[in-house]
CSV table of C-alpha atoms and ligand atoms in Angstrom, one decimal:
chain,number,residue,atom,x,y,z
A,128,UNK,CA,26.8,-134.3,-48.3
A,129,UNK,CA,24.3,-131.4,-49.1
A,130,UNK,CA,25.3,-128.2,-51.0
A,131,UNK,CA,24.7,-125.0,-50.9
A,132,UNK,CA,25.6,-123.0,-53.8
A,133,UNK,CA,25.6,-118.4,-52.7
A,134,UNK,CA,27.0,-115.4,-53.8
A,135,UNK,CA,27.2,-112.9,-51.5
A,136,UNK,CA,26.9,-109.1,-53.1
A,137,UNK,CA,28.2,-106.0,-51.3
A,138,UNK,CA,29.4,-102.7,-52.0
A,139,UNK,CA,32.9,-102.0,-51.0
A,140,UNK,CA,33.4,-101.5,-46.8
A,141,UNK,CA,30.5,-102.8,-46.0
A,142,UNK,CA,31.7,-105.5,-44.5
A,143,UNK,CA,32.0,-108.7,-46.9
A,144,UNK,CA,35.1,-110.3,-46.0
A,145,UNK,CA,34.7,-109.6,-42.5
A,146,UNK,CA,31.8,-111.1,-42.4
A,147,UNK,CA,33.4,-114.7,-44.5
A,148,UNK,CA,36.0,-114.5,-42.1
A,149,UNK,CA,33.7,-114.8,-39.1
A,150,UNK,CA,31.3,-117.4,-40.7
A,151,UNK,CA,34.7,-119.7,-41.9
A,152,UNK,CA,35.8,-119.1,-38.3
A,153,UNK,CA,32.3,-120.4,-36.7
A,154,UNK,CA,31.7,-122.9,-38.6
A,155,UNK,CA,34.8,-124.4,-37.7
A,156,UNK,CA,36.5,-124.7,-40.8
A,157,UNK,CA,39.7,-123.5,-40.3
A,158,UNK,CA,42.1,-124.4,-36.9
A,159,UNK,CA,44.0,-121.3,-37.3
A,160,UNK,CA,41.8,-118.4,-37.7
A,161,UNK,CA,43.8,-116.0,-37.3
A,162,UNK,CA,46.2,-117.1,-40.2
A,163,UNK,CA,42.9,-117.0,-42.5
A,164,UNK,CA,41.2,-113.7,-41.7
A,165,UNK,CA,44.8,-112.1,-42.2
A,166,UNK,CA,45.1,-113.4,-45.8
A,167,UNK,CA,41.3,-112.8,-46.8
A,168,UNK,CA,42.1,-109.4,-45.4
A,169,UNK,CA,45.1,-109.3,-47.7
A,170,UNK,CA,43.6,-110.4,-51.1
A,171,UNK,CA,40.9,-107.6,-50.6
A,172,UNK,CA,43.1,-105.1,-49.8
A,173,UNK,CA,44.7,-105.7,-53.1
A,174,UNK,CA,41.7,-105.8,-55.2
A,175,UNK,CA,40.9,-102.1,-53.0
A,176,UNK,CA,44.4,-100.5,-54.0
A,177,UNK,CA,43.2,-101.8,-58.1
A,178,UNK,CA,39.7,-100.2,-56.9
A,179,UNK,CA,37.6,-103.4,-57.9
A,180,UNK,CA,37.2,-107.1,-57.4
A,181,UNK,CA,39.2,-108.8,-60.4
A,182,UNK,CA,38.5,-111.5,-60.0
A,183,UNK,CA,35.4,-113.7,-58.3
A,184,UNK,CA,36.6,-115.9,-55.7
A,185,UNK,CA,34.8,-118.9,-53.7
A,186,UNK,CA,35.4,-119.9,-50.0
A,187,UNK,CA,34.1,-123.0,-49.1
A,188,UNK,CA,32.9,-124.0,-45.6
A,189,UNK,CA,30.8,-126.4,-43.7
A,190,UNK,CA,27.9,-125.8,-41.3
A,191,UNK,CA,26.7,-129.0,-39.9
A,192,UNK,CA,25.8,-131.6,-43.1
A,193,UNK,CA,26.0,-128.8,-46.0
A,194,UNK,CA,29.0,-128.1,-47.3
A,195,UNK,CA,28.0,-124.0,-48.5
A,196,UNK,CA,30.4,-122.6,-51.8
A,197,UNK,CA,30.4,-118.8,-51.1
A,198,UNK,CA,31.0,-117.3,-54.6
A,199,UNK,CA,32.6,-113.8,-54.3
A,200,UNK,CA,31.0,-111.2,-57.2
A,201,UNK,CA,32.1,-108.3,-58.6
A,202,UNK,CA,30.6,-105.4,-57.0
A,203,UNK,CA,30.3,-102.9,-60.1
A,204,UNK,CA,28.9,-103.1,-63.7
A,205,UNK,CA,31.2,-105.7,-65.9
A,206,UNK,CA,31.8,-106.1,-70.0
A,207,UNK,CA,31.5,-109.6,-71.0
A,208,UNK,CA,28.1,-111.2,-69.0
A,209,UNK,CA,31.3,-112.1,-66.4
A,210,UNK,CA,28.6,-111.3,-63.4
A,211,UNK,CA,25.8,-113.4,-65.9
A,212,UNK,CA,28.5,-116.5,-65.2
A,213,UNK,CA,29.3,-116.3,-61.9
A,214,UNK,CA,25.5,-115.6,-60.5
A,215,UNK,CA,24.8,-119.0,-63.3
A,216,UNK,CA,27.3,-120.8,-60.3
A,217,UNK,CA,24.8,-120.0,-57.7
A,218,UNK,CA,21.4,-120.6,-56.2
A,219,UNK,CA,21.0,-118.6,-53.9
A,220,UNK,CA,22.1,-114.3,-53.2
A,221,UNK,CA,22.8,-112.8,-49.8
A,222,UNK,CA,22.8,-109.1,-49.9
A,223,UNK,CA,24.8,-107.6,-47.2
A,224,UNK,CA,24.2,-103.5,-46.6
A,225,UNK,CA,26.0,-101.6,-44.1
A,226,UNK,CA,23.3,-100.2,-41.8
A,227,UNK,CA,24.2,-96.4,-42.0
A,228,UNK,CA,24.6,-96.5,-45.7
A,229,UNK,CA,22.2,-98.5,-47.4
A,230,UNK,CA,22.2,-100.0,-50.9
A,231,UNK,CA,24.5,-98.0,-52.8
A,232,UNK,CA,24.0,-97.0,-56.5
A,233,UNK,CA,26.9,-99.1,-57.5
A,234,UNK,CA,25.5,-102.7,-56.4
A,235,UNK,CA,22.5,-101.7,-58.5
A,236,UNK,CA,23.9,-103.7,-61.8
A,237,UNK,CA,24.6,-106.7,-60.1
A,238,UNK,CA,21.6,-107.0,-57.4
A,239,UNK,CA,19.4,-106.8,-61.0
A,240,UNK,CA,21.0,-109.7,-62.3
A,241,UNK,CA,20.6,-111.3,-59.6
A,242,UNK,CA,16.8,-110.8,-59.4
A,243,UNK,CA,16.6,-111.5,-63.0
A,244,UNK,CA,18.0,-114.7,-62.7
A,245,UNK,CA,14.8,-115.3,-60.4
A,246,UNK,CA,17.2,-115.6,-57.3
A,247,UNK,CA,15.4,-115.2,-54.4
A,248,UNK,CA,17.6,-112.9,-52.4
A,249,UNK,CA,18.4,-112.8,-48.3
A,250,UNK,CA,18.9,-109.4,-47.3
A,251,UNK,CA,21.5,-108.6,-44.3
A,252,UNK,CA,21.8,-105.6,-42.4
A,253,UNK,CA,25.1,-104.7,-41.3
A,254,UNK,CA,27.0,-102.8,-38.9
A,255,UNK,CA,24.0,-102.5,-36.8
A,256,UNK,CA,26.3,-101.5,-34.4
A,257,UNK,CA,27.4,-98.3,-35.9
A,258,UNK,CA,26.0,-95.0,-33.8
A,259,UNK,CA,24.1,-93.6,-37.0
A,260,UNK,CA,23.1,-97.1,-37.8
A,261,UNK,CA,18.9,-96.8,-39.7
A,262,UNK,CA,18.0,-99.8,-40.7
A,263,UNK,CA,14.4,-99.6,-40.5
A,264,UNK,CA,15.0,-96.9,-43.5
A,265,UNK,CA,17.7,-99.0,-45.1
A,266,UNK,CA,15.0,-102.1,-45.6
A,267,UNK,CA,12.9,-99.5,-47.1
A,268,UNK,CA,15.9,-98.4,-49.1
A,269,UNK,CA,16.6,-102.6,-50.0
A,270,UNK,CA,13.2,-103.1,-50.8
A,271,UNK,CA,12.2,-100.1,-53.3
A,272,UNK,CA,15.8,-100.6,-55.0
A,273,UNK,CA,14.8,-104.3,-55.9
A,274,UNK,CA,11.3,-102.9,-56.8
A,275,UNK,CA,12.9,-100.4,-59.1
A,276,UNK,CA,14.7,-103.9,-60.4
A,277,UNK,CA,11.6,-105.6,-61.2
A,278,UNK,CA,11.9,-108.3,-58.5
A,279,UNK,CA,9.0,-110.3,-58.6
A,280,UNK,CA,6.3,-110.5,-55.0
A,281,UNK,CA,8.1,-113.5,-54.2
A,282,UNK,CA,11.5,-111.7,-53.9
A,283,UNK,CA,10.2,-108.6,-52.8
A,284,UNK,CA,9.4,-110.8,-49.7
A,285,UNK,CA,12.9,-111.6,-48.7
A,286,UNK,CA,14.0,-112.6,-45.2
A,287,UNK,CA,15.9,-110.3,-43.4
A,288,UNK,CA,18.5,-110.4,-40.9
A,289,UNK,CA,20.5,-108.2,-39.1
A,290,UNK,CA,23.4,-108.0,-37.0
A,291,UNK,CA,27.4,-107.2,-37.4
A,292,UNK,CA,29.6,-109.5,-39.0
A,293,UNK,CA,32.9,-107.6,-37.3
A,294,UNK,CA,31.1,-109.0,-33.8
A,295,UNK,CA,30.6,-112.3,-35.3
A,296,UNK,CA,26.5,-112.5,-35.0
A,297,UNK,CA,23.2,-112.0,-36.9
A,298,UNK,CA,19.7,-112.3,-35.8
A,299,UNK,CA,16.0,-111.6,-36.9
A,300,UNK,CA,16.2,-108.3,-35.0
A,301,UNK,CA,18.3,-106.0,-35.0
A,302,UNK,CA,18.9,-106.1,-30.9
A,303,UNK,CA,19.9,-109.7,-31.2
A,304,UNK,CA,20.3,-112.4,-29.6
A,305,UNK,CA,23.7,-111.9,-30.2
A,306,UNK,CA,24.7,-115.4,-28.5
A,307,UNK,CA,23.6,-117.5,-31.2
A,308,UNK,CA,26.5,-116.1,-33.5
A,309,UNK,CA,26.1,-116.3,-37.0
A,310,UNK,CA,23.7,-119.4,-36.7
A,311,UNK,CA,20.7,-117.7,-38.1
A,312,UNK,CA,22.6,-116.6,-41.3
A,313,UNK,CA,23.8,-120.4,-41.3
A,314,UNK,CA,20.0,-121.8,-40.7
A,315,UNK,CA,18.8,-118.7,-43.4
A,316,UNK,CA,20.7,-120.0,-46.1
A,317,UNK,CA,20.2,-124.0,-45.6
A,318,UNK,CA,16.2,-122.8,-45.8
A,319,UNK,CA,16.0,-120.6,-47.8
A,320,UNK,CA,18.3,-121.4,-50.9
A,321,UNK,CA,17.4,-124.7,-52.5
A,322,UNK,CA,20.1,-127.5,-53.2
A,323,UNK,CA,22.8,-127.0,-55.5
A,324,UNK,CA,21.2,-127.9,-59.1
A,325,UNK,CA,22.3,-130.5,-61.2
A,326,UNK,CA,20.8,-131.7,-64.4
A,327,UNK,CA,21.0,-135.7,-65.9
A,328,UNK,CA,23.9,-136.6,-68.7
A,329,UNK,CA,27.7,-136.3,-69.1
A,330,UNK,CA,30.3,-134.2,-67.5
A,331,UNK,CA,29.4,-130.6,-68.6
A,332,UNK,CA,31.0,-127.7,-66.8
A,333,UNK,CA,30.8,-123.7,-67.6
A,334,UNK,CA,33.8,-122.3,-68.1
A,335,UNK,CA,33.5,-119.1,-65.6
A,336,UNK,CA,36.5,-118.0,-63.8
A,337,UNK,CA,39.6,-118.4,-65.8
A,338,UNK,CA,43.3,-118.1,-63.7
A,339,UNK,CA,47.1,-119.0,-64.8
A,340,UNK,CA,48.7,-121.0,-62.1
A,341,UNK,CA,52.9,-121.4,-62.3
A,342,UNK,CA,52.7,-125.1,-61.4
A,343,UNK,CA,49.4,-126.1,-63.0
A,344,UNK,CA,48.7,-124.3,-66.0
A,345,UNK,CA,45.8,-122.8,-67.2
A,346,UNK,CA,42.7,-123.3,-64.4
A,347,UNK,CA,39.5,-122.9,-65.1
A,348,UNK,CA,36.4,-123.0,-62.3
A,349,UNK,CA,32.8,-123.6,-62.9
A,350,UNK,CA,29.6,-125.7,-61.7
A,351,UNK,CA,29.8,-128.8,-62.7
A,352,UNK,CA,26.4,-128.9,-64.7
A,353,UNK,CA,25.7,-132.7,-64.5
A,354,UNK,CA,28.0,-135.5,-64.4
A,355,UNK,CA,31.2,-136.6,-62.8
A,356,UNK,CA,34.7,-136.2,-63.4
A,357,UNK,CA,38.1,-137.9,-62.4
A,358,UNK,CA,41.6,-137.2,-62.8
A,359,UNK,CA,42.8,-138.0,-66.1
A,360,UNK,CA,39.7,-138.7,-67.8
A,361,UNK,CA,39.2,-137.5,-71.2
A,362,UNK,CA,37.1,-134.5,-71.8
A,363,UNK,CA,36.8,-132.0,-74.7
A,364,UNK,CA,36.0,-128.1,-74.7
A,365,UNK,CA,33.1,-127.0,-77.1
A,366,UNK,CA,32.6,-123.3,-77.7
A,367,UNK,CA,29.5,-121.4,-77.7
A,368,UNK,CA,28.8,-122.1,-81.4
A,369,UNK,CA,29.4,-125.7,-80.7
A,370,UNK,CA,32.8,-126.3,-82.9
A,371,UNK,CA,35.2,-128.3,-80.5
A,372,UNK,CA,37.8,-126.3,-79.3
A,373,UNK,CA,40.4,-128.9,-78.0
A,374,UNK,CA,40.4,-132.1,-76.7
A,375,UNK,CA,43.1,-133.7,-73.7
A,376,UNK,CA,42.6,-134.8,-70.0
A,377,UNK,CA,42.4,-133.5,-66.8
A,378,UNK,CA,45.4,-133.6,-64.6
A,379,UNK,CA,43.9,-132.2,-61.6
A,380,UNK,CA,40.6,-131.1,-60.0
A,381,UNK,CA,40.7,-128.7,-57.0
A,382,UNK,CA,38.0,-127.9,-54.6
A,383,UNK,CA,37.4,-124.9,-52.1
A,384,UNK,CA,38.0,-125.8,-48.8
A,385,UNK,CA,38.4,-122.7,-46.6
A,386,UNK,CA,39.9,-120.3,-48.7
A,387,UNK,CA,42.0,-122.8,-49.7
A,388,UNK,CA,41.9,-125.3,-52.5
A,389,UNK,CA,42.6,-129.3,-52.1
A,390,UNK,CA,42.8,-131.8,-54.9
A,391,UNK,CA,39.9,-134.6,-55.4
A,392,UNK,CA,39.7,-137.9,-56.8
A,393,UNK,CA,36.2,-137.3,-58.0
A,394,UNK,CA,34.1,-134.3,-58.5
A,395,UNK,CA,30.1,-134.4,-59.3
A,396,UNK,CA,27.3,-132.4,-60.7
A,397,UNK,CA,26.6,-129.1,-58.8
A,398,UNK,CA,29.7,-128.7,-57.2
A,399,UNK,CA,32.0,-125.6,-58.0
A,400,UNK,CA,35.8,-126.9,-58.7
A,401,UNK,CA,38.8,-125.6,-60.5
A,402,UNK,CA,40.1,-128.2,-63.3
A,403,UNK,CA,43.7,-128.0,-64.7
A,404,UNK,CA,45.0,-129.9,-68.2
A,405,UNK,CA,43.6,-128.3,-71.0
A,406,UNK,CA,45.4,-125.3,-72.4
A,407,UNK,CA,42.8,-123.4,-75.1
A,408,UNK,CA,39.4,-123.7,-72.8
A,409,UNK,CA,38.8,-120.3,-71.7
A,410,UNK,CA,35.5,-118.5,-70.1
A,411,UNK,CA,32.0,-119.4,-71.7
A,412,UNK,CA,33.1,-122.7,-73.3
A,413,UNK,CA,32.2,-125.8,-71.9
A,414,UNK,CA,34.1,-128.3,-70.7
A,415,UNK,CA,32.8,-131.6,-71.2
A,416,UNK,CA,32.6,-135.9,-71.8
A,417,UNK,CA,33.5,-136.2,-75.2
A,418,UNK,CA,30.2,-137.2,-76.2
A,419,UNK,CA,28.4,-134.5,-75.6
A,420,UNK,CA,27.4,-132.1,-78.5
A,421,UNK,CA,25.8,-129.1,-77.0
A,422,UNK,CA,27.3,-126.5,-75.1
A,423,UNK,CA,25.6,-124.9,-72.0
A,424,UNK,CA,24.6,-121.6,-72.6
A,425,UNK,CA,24.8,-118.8,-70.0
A,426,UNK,CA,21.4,-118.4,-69.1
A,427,UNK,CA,20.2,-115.4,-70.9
A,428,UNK,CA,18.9,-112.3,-69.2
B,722,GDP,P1,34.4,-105.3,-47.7
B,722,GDP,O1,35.1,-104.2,-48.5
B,722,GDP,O2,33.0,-105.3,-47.9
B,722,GDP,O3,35.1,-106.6,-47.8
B,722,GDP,O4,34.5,-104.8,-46.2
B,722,GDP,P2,35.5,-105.2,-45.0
B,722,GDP,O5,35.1,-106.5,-44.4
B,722,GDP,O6,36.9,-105.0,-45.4
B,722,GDP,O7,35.1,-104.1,-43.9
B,722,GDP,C1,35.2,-102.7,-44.2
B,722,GDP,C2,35.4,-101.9,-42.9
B,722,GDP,O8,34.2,-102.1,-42.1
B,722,GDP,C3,36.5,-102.4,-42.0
B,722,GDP,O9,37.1,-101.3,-41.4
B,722,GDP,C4,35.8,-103.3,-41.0
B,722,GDP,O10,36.5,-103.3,-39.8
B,722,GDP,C5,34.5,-102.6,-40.8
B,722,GDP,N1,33.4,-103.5,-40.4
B,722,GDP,C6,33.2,-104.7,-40.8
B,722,GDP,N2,32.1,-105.3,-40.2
B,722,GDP,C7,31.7,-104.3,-39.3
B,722,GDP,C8,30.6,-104.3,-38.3
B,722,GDP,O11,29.9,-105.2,-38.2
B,722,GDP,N3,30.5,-103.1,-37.6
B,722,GDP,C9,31.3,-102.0,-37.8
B,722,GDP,N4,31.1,-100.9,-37.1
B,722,GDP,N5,32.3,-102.0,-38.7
B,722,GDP,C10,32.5,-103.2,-39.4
């Protein structure tokens, strides 16, 4: 199967889970959509009453052969390199603007890291539909923000797409077709962001979202980096300065499906699960075969 590893950045309201809700629903992934676009709509209402996103999320879906890992992102400034991390998951950066507002100052921090990473960005105009809609001057607005960001010619010339993600479809202009859905957006990111990356050696995994479960302990997600991984095999954590943190076994390994996660037998290099078992491995180590030495370090920016 062929991966797809994005993060899709948006300010608040304009239109994020909406838009995940409609592109789990077309492509299939879920029977009962209506039971799924309810409980997105709940976990973000929560994170609105707090004011920010806590905590990154993925939602996993499938559009013909490519399974596609859609990695939620903080959409303010962080402490920590927390956005550094989770934009390290991905490969690719859809940046959705709500066509009446365009890029606000807030998505600034995270849009730059994105760019600095060298990921080449997808830009999607939302809520085309909306009466005051502008979106010739909102590309303008896109384009001298990631300008002001030091994106390089290559991602200054990003695709573009419009549409609205509450009507389910997105298209190369902003008059449609509408009948093709959210195909384009599909096609767009199976183009235009390469296959997930994976480098040669042992299990090696990033420590990057950490979350206490009642029944499972201590998760933490990340790419896998290279390698494989099973339940129960052994692996060790190494901090960033290399001095091995704690050693034990994995007792489970869950992967996004939906907006839900499922248990595997085997997980491999460039995939983003959730592992369970170890009780000191926190955000920023790695978690690894026991033979490797090094850590990964976050890329640096
Ligand atoms: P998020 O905060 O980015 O996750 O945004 P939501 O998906 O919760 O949407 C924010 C608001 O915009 C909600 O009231 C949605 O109904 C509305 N909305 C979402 N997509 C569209 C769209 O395509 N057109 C219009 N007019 N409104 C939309």
């Amino acid at each position: 199967m062929n991966l797809r590893n994005i993060a899709i950045i948006a300010h608040v309201d304009h239109g994020k889970t909406t838009l995940i809700d409609r592109l789990l629903s077309q492509s299939g992934t879920f029977r009962d959509n209506q039971k799924v676009a309810e409980r997105v709509m709940d976990s973000n209402d929560l994170e609105k009453e707090r004011g920010i996103t806590i905590l990154a999320k993925v939602t996993s879906l499938q559009w013909q052969d490519t399974r596609i890992n859609i990695v939620d992102t903080p959409g303010h400034a962080d402490f920590g390199g927390e956005v550094e991390r989770i934009l390290n998951m991905v490969d690719g950066v859809v940046v959705l603007v709500d066509a009446a507002e365009g890029p606000m100052p807030q998505t600034k921090f995270v849009v730059g890291k994105a760019l600095k990473l060298g990921l080449r960005p997808i830009v999607a105009i939302n809520k085309v539909d909306r009466p005051d809609a502008r979106e010739v001057e909102v590309i303008n607005e896109v384009f001298d923000l990631f300008a002001a960001l030091d994106a390089t010619d290559e991602q200054l010339d990003f695709p573009i797409l419009y549409g609205s993600g509450r009507d389910g479809w997105m298209a190369k202009s902003p008059q449609g077709p509408k009948d093709e859905g959210l195909a384009p957006l599909f096609d767009l990111v199976l183009s235009h962001v390469p296959e997930a990356r994976t480098e040669e050696g042992g299990f090696r995994m990033l420590g990057t979202i950490l979350e206490a479960n009642p029944y499972l302990g201590r998760i933490v997600t990340g790419r896998i980096t290279s390698g494989s991984i099973k339940p129960n095999q052994a692996v060790k954590v190494l901090g960033a300065d290399g001095k091995t943190i704690e050693q034990g076994r994995i007792t489970k390994i869950l992967a996004f499906r939906g907006i839900e996660r499922t248990p595997l037998d085997e997980a491999e290099a460039g995939d983003i699960v959730a592992i369970a078992g170890l009780t000191k491995g926190t955000v920023a180590d790695t978690f690894c075969d026991p033979t490797v030495e090094t850590p990964i370090q976050a890329q640096p920016i």
